[in-house]
PDB file of C-alpha atoms in Angstrom:
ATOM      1  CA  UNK K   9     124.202 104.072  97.055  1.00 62.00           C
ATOM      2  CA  UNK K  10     121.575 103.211  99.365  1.00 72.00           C
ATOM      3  CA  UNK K  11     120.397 100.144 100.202  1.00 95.00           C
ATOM      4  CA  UNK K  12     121.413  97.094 102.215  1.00 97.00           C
ATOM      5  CA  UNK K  13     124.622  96.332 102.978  1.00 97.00           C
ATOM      6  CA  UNK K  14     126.079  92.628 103.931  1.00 97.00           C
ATOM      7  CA  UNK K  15     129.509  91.148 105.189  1.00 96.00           C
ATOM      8  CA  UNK K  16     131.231  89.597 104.922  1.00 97.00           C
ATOM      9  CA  UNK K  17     130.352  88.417 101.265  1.00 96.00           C
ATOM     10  CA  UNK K  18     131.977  84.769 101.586  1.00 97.00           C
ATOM     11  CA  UNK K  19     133.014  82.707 104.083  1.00 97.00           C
ATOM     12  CA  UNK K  20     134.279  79.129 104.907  1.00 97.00           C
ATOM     13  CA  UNK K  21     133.836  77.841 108.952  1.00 97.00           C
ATOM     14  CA  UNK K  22     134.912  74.798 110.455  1.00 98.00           C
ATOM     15  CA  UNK K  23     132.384  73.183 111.650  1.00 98.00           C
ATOM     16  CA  UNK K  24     131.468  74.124 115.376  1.00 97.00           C
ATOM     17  CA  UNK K  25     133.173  77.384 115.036  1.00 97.00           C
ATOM     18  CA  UNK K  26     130.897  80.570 115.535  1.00 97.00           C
ATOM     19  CA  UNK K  27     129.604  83.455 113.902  1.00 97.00           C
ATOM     20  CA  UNK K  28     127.393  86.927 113.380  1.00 98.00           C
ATOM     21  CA  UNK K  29     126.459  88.213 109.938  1.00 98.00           C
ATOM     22  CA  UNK K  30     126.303  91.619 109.516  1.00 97.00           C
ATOM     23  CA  UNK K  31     123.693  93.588 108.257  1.00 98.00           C
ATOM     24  CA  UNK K  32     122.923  97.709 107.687  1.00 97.00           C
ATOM     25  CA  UNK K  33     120.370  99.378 105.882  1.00 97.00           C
ATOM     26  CA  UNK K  34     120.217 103.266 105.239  1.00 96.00           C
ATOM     27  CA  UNK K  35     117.024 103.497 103.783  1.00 94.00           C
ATOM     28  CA  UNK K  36     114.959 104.203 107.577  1.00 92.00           C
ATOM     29  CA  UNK K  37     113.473 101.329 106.420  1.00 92.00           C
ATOM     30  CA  UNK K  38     111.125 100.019 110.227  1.00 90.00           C
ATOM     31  CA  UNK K  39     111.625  96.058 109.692  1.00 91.00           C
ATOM     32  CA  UNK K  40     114.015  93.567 108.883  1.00 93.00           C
ATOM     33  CA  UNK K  41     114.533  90.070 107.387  1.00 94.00           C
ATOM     34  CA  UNK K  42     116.855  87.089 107.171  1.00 97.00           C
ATOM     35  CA  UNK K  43     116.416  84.580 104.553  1.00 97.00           C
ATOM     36  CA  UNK K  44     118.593  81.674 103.595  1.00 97.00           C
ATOM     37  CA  UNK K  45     118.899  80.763  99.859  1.00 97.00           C
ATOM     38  CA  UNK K  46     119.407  77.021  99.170  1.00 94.00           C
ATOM     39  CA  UNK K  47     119.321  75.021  95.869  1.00 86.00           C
ATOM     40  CA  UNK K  48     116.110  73.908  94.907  1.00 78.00           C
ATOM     41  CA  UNK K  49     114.553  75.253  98.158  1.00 80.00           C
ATOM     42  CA  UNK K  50     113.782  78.770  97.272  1.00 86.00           C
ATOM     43  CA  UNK K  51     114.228  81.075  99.931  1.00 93.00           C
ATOM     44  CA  UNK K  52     113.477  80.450 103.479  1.00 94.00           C
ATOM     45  CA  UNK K  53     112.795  82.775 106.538  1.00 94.00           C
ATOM     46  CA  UNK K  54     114.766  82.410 109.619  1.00 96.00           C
ATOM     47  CA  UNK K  55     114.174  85.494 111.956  1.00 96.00           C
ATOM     48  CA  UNK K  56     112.519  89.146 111.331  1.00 92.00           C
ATOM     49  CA  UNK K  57     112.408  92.101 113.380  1.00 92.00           C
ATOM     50  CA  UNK K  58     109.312  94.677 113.075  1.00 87.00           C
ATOM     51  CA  UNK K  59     110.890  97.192 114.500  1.00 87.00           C
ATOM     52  CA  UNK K  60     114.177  98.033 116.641  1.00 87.00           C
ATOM     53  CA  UNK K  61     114.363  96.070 120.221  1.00 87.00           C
ATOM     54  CA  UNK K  62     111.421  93.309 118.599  1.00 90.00           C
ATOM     55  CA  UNK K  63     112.845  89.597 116.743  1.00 94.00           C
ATOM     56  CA  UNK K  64     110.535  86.811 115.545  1.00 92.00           C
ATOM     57  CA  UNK K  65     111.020  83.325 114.723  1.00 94.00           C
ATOM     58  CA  UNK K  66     110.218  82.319 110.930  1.00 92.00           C
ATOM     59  CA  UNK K  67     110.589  79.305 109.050  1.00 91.00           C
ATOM     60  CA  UNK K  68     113.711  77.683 110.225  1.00 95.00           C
ATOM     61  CA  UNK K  69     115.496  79.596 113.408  1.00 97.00           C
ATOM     62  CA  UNK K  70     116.946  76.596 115.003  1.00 97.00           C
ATOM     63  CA  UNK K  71     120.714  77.188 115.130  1.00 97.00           C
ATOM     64  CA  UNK K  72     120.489  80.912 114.514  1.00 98.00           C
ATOM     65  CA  UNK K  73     120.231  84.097 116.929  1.00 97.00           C
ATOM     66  CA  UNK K  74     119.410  87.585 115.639  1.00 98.00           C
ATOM     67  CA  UNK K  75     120.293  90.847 117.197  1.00 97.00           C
ATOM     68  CA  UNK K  76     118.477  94.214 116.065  1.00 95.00           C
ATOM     69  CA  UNK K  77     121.069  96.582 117.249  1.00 87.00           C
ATOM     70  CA  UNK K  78     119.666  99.533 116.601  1.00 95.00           C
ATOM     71  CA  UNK K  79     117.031 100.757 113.399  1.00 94.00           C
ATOM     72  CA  UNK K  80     119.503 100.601 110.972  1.00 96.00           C
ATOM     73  CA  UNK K  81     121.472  97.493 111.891  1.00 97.00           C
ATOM     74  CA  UNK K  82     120.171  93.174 111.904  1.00 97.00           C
ATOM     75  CA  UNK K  83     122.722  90.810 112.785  1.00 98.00           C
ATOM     76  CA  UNK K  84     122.230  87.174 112.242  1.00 98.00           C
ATOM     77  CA  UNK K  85     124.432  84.745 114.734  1.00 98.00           C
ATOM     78  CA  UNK K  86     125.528  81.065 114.120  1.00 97.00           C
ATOM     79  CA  UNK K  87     126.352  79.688 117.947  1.00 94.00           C
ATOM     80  CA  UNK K  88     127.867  76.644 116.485  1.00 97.00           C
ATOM     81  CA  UNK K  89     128.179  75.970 112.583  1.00 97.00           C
ATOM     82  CA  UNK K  90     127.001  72.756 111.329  1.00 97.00           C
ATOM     83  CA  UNK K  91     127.139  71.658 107.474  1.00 97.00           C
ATOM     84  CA  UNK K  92     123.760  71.594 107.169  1.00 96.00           C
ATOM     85  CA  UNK K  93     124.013  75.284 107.472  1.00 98.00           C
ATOM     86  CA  UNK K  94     125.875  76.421 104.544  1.00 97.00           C
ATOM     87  CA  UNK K  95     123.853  78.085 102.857  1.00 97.00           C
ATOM     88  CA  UNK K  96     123.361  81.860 101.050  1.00 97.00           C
ATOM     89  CA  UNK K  97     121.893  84.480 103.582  1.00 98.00           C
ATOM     90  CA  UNK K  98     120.357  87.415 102.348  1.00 98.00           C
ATOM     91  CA  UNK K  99     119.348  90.380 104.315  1.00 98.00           C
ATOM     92  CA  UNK K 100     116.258  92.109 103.398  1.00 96.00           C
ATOM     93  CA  UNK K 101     114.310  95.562 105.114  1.00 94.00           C
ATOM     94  CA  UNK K 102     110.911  97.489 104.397  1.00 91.00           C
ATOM     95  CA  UNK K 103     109.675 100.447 105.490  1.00 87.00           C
ATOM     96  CA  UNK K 104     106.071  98.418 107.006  1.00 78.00           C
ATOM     97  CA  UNK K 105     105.767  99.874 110.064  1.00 69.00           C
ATOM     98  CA  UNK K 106     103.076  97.566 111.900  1.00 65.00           C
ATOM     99  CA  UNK K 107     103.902  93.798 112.902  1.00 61.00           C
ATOM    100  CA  UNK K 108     103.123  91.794 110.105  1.00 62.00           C
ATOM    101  CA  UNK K 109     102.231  94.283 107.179  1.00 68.00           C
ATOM    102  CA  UNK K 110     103.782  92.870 104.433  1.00 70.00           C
ATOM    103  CA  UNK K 111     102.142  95.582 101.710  1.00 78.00           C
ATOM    104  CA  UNK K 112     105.607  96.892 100.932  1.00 84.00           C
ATOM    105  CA  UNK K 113     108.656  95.572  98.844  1.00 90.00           C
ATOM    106  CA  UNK K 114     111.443  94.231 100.412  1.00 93.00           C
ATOM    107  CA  UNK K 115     115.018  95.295  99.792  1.00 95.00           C
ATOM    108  CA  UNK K 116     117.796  93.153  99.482  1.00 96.00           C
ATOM    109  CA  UNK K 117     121.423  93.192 100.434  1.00 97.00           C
ATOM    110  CA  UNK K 118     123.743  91.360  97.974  1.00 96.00           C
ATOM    111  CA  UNK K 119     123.831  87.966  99.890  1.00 97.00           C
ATOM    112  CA  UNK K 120     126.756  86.518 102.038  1.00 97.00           C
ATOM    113  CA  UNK K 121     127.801  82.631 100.688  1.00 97.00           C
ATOM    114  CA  UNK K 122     128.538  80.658 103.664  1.00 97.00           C
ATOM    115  CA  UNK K 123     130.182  77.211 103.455  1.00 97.00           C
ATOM    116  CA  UNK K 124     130.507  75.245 106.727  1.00 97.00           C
ATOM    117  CA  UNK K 125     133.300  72.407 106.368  1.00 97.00           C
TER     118      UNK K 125
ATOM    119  CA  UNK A   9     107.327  75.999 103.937  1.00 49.00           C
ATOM    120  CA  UNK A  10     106.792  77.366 100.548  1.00 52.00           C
ATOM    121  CA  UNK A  11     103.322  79.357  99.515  1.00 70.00           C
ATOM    122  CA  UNK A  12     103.549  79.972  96.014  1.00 77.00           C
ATOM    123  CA  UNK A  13     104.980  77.294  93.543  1.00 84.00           C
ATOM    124  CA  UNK A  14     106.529  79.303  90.080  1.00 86.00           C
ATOM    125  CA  UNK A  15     105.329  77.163  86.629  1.00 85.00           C
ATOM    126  CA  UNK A  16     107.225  76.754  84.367  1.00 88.00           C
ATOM    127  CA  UNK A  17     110.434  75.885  86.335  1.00 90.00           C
ATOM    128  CA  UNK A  18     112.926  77.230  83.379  1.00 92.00           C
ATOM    129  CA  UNK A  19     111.823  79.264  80.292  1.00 94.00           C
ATOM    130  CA  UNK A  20     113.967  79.765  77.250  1.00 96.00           C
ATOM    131  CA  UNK A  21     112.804  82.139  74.502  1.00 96.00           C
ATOM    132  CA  UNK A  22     114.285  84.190  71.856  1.00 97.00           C
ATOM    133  CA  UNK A  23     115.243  87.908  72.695  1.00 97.00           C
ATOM    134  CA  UNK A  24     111.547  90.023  71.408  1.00 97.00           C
ATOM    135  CA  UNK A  25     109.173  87.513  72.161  1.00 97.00           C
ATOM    136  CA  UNK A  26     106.886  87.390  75.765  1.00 97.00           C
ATOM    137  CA  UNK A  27     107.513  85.705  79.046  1.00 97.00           C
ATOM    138  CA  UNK A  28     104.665  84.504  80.778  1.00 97.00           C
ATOM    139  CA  UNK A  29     105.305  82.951  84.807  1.00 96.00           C
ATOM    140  CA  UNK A  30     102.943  81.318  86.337  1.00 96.00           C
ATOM    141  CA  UNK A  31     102.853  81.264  90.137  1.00 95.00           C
ATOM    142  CA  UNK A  32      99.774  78.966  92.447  1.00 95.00           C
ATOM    143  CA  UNK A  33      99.340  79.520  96.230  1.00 93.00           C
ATOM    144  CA  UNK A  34      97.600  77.896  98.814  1.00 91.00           C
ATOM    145  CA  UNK A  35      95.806  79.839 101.492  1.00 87.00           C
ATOM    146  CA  UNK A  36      94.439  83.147 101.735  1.00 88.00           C
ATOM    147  CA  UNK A  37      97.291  86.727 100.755  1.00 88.00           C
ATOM    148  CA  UNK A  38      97.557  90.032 101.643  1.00 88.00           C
ATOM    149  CA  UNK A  39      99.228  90.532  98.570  1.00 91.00           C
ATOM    150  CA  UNK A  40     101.550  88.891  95.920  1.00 94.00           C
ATOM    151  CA  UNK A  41     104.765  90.675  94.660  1.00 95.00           C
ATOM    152  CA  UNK A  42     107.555  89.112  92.249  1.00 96.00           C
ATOM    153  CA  UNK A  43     111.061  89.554  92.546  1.00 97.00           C
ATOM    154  CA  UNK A  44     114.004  89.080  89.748  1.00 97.00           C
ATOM    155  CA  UNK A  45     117.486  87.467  91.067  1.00 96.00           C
ATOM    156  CA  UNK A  46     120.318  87.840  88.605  1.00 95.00           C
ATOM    157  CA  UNK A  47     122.982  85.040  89.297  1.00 92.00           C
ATOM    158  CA  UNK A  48     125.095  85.725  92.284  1.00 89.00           C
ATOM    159  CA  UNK A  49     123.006  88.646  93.241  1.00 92.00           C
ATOM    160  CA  UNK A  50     120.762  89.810  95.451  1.00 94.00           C
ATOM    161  CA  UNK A  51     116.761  89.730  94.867  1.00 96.00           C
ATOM    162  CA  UNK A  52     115.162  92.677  93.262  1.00 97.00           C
ATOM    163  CA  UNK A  53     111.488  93.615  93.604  1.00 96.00           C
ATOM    164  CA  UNK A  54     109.740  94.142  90.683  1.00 97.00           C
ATOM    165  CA  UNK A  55     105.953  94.688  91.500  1.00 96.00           C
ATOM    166  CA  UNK A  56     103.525  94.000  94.137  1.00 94.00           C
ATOM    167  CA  UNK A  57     100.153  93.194  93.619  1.00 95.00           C
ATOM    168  CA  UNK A  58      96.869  93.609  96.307  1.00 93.00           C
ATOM    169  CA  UNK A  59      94.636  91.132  97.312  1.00 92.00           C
ATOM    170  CA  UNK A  60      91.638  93.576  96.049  1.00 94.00           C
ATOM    171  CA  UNK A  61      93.425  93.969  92.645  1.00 95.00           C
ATOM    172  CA  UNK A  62      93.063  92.286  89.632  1.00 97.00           C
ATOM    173  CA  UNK A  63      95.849  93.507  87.202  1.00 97.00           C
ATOM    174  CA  UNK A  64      98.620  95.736  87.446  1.00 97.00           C
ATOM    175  CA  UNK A  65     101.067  96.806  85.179  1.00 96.00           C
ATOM    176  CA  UNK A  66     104.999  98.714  85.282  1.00 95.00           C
ATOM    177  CA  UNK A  67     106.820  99.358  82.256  1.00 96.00           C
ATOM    178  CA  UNK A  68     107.005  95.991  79.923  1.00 97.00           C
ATOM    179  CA  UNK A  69     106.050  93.790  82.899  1.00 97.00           C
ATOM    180  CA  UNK A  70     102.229  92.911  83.011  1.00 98.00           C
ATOM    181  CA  UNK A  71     100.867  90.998  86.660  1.00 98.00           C
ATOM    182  CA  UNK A  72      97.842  89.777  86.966  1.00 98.00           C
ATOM    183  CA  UNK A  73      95.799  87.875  89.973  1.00 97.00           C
ATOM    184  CA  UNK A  74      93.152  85.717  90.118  1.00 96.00           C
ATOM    185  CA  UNK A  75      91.996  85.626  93.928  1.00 95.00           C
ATOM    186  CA  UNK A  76      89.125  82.597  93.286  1.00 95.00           C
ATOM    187  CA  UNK A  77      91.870  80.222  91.274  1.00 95.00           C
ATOM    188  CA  UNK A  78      94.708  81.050  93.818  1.00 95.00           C
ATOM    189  CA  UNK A  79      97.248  82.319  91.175  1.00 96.00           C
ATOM    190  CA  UNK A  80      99.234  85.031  89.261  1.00 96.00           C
ATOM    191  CA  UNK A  81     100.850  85.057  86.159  1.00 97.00           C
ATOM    192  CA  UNK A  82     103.743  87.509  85.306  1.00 97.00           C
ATOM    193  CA  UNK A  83     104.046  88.478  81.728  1.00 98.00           C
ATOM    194  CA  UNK A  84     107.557  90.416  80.092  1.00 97.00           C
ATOM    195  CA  UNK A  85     106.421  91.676  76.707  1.00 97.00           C
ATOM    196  CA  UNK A  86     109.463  91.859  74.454  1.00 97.00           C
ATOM    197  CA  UNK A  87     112.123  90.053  76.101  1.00 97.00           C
ATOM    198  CA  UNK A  88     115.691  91.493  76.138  1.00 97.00           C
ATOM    199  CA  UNK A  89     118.400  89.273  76.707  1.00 96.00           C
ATOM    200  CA  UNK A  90     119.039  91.733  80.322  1.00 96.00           C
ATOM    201  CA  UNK A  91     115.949  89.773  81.129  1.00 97.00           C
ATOM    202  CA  UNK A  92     117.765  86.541  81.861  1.00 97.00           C
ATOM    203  CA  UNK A  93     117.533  85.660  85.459  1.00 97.00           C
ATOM    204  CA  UNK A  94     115.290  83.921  88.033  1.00 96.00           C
ATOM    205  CA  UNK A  95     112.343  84.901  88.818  1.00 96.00           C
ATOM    206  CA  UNK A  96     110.100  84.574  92.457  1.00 96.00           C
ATOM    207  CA  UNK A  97     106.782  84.985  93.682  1.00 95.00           C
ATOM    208  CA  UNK A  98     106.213  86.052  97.204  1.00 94.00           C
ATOM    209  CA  UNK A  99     103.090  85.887  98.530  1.00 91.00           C
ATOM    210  CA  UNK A 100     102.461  88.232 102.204  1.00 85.00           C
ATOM    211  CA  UNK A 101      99.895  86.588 104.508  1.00 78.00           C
ATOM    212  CA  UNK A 102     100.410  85.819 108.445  1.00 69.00           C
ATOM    213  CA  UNK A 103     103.097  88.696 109.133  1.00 71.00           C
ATOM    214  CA  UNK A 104     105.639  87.066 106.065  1.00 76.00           C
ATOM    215  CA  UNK A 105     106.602  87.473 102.830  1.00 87.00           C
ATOM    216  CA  UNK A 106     106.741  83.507 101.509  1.00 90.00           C
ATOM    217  CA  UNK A 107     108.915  82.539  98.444  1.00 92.00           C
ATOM    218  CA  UNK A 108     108.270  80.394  95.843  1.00 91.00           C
ATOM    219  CA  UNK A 109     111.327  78.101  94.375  1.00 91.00           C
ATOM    220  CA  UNK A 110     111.108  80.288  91.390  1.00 93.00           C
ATOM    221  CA  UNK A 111     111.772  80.335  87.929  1.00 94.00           C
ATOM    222  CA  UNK A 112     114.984  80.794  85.090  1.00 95.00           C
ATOM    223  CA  UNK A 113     114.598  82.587  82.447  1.00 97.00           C
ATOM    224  CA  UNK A 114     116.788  82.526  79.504  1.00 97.00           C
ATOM    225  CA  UNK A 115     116.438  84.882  76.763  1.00 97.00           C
ATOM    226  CA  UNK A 116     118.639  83.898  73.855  1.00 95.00           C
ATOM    227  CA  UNK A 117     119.937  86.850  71.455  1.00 91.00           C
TER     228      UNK A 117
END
């Protein structure tokens, strides 16, 4: 089915200990999204790429790197876990072509539950 | 931090009756759009709504916006018990989409 595609879906880190979330979409969608999900917080936007070879800084990027390998692909990076970082990511894409439009829905992949110990 | 702020924060009504969300923003949109989250899932867009528009409507779900008071109301007419989930506004202004904390729904059978 098409659509956005996460992994891995769960995963437990020590913390200090580093790594990338994976992210595809087949849809040819132009931009791309991480969000964290946290209780009571809603969701919360950490980087976002407008198009392949572009990131940007949203909400909360401290801690984070993102690499947009290529149109279809997003990956999200965690240098060095802390607790305060466990969280649910979700990967999102739209076809909005300019920086900034936002006049499109956004896909989302299925979410990847991260608990840092 | 968060643009739009969902009221009520849970709803729980019987399985044929409507569900009206009410979502308030802050500053000046592009657009507003609501999303459904079924537990453990991912979020799934449901409609978007234009700055310039005043109602729109898809299927049993009814949006309206009201540019002057800052806020939108989404309305589910006849409620299935499917319906149960969470429920976000989004509001796109300044190159992001901004979520609210959003909202439960419960729709008992």
């Amino acid at each position: 089915n098409a659509g956005v595609t996460q992994t891995p879906k769960f995963q437990v880190l020590k913390t200090g200990q580093s790594m990338t979330l994976q992210c595809a979409q087949d849809m040819n969608h132009n931009s791309m999204y991480w969000y964290r999900q946290d209780p009571g917080m809603g969701l919360r936007l950490i980087y976002y790429s407008a198009s392949e070879g572009t990131t940007d800084k949203g909400e909360v990027p401290n801690g984070y790197n993102v690499s947009r390998l290529n149109k279809r692909e997003f990956s999200l990076r965690l240098e060095s876990a802390a607790p305060s970082q466990t969280s649910v990511y979700f990967c999102a894409s739209s076809p909005a072509k300019v920086r900034g439009e936002t006049n499109y829905g956004y896909t989302f992949g299925s979410g990847t539950r991260l608990t840092v110990v | 931090s968060q643009q739009g702020e969902e009221d009520p924060q849970a709803l729980s009504i019987q399985e044929g009756e409507n569900a009206t969300m009410n979502c308030s923003y802050k500053t000046s949109i592009n657009n507003l759009q609501w999303y459904r989250q079924n537990s453990g899932r991912g979020l799934v867009h449901l409609i978007l709504i234009r700055s310039n528009e005043r109602e729109k409507h898809s299927g049993r779900l009814r949006v309206t916006l009201d540019t002057s008071k800052k806020s939108s109301s989404l309305l589910i007419t006849a409620s299935r018990a499917a319906d149960t989930a969470s429920y976000f506004c989004a509001t796109g202004a300044n190159s992001k989409l901004t979520f609210g904390k959003g909202i439960t729904l419960s729709v008992r059978p």
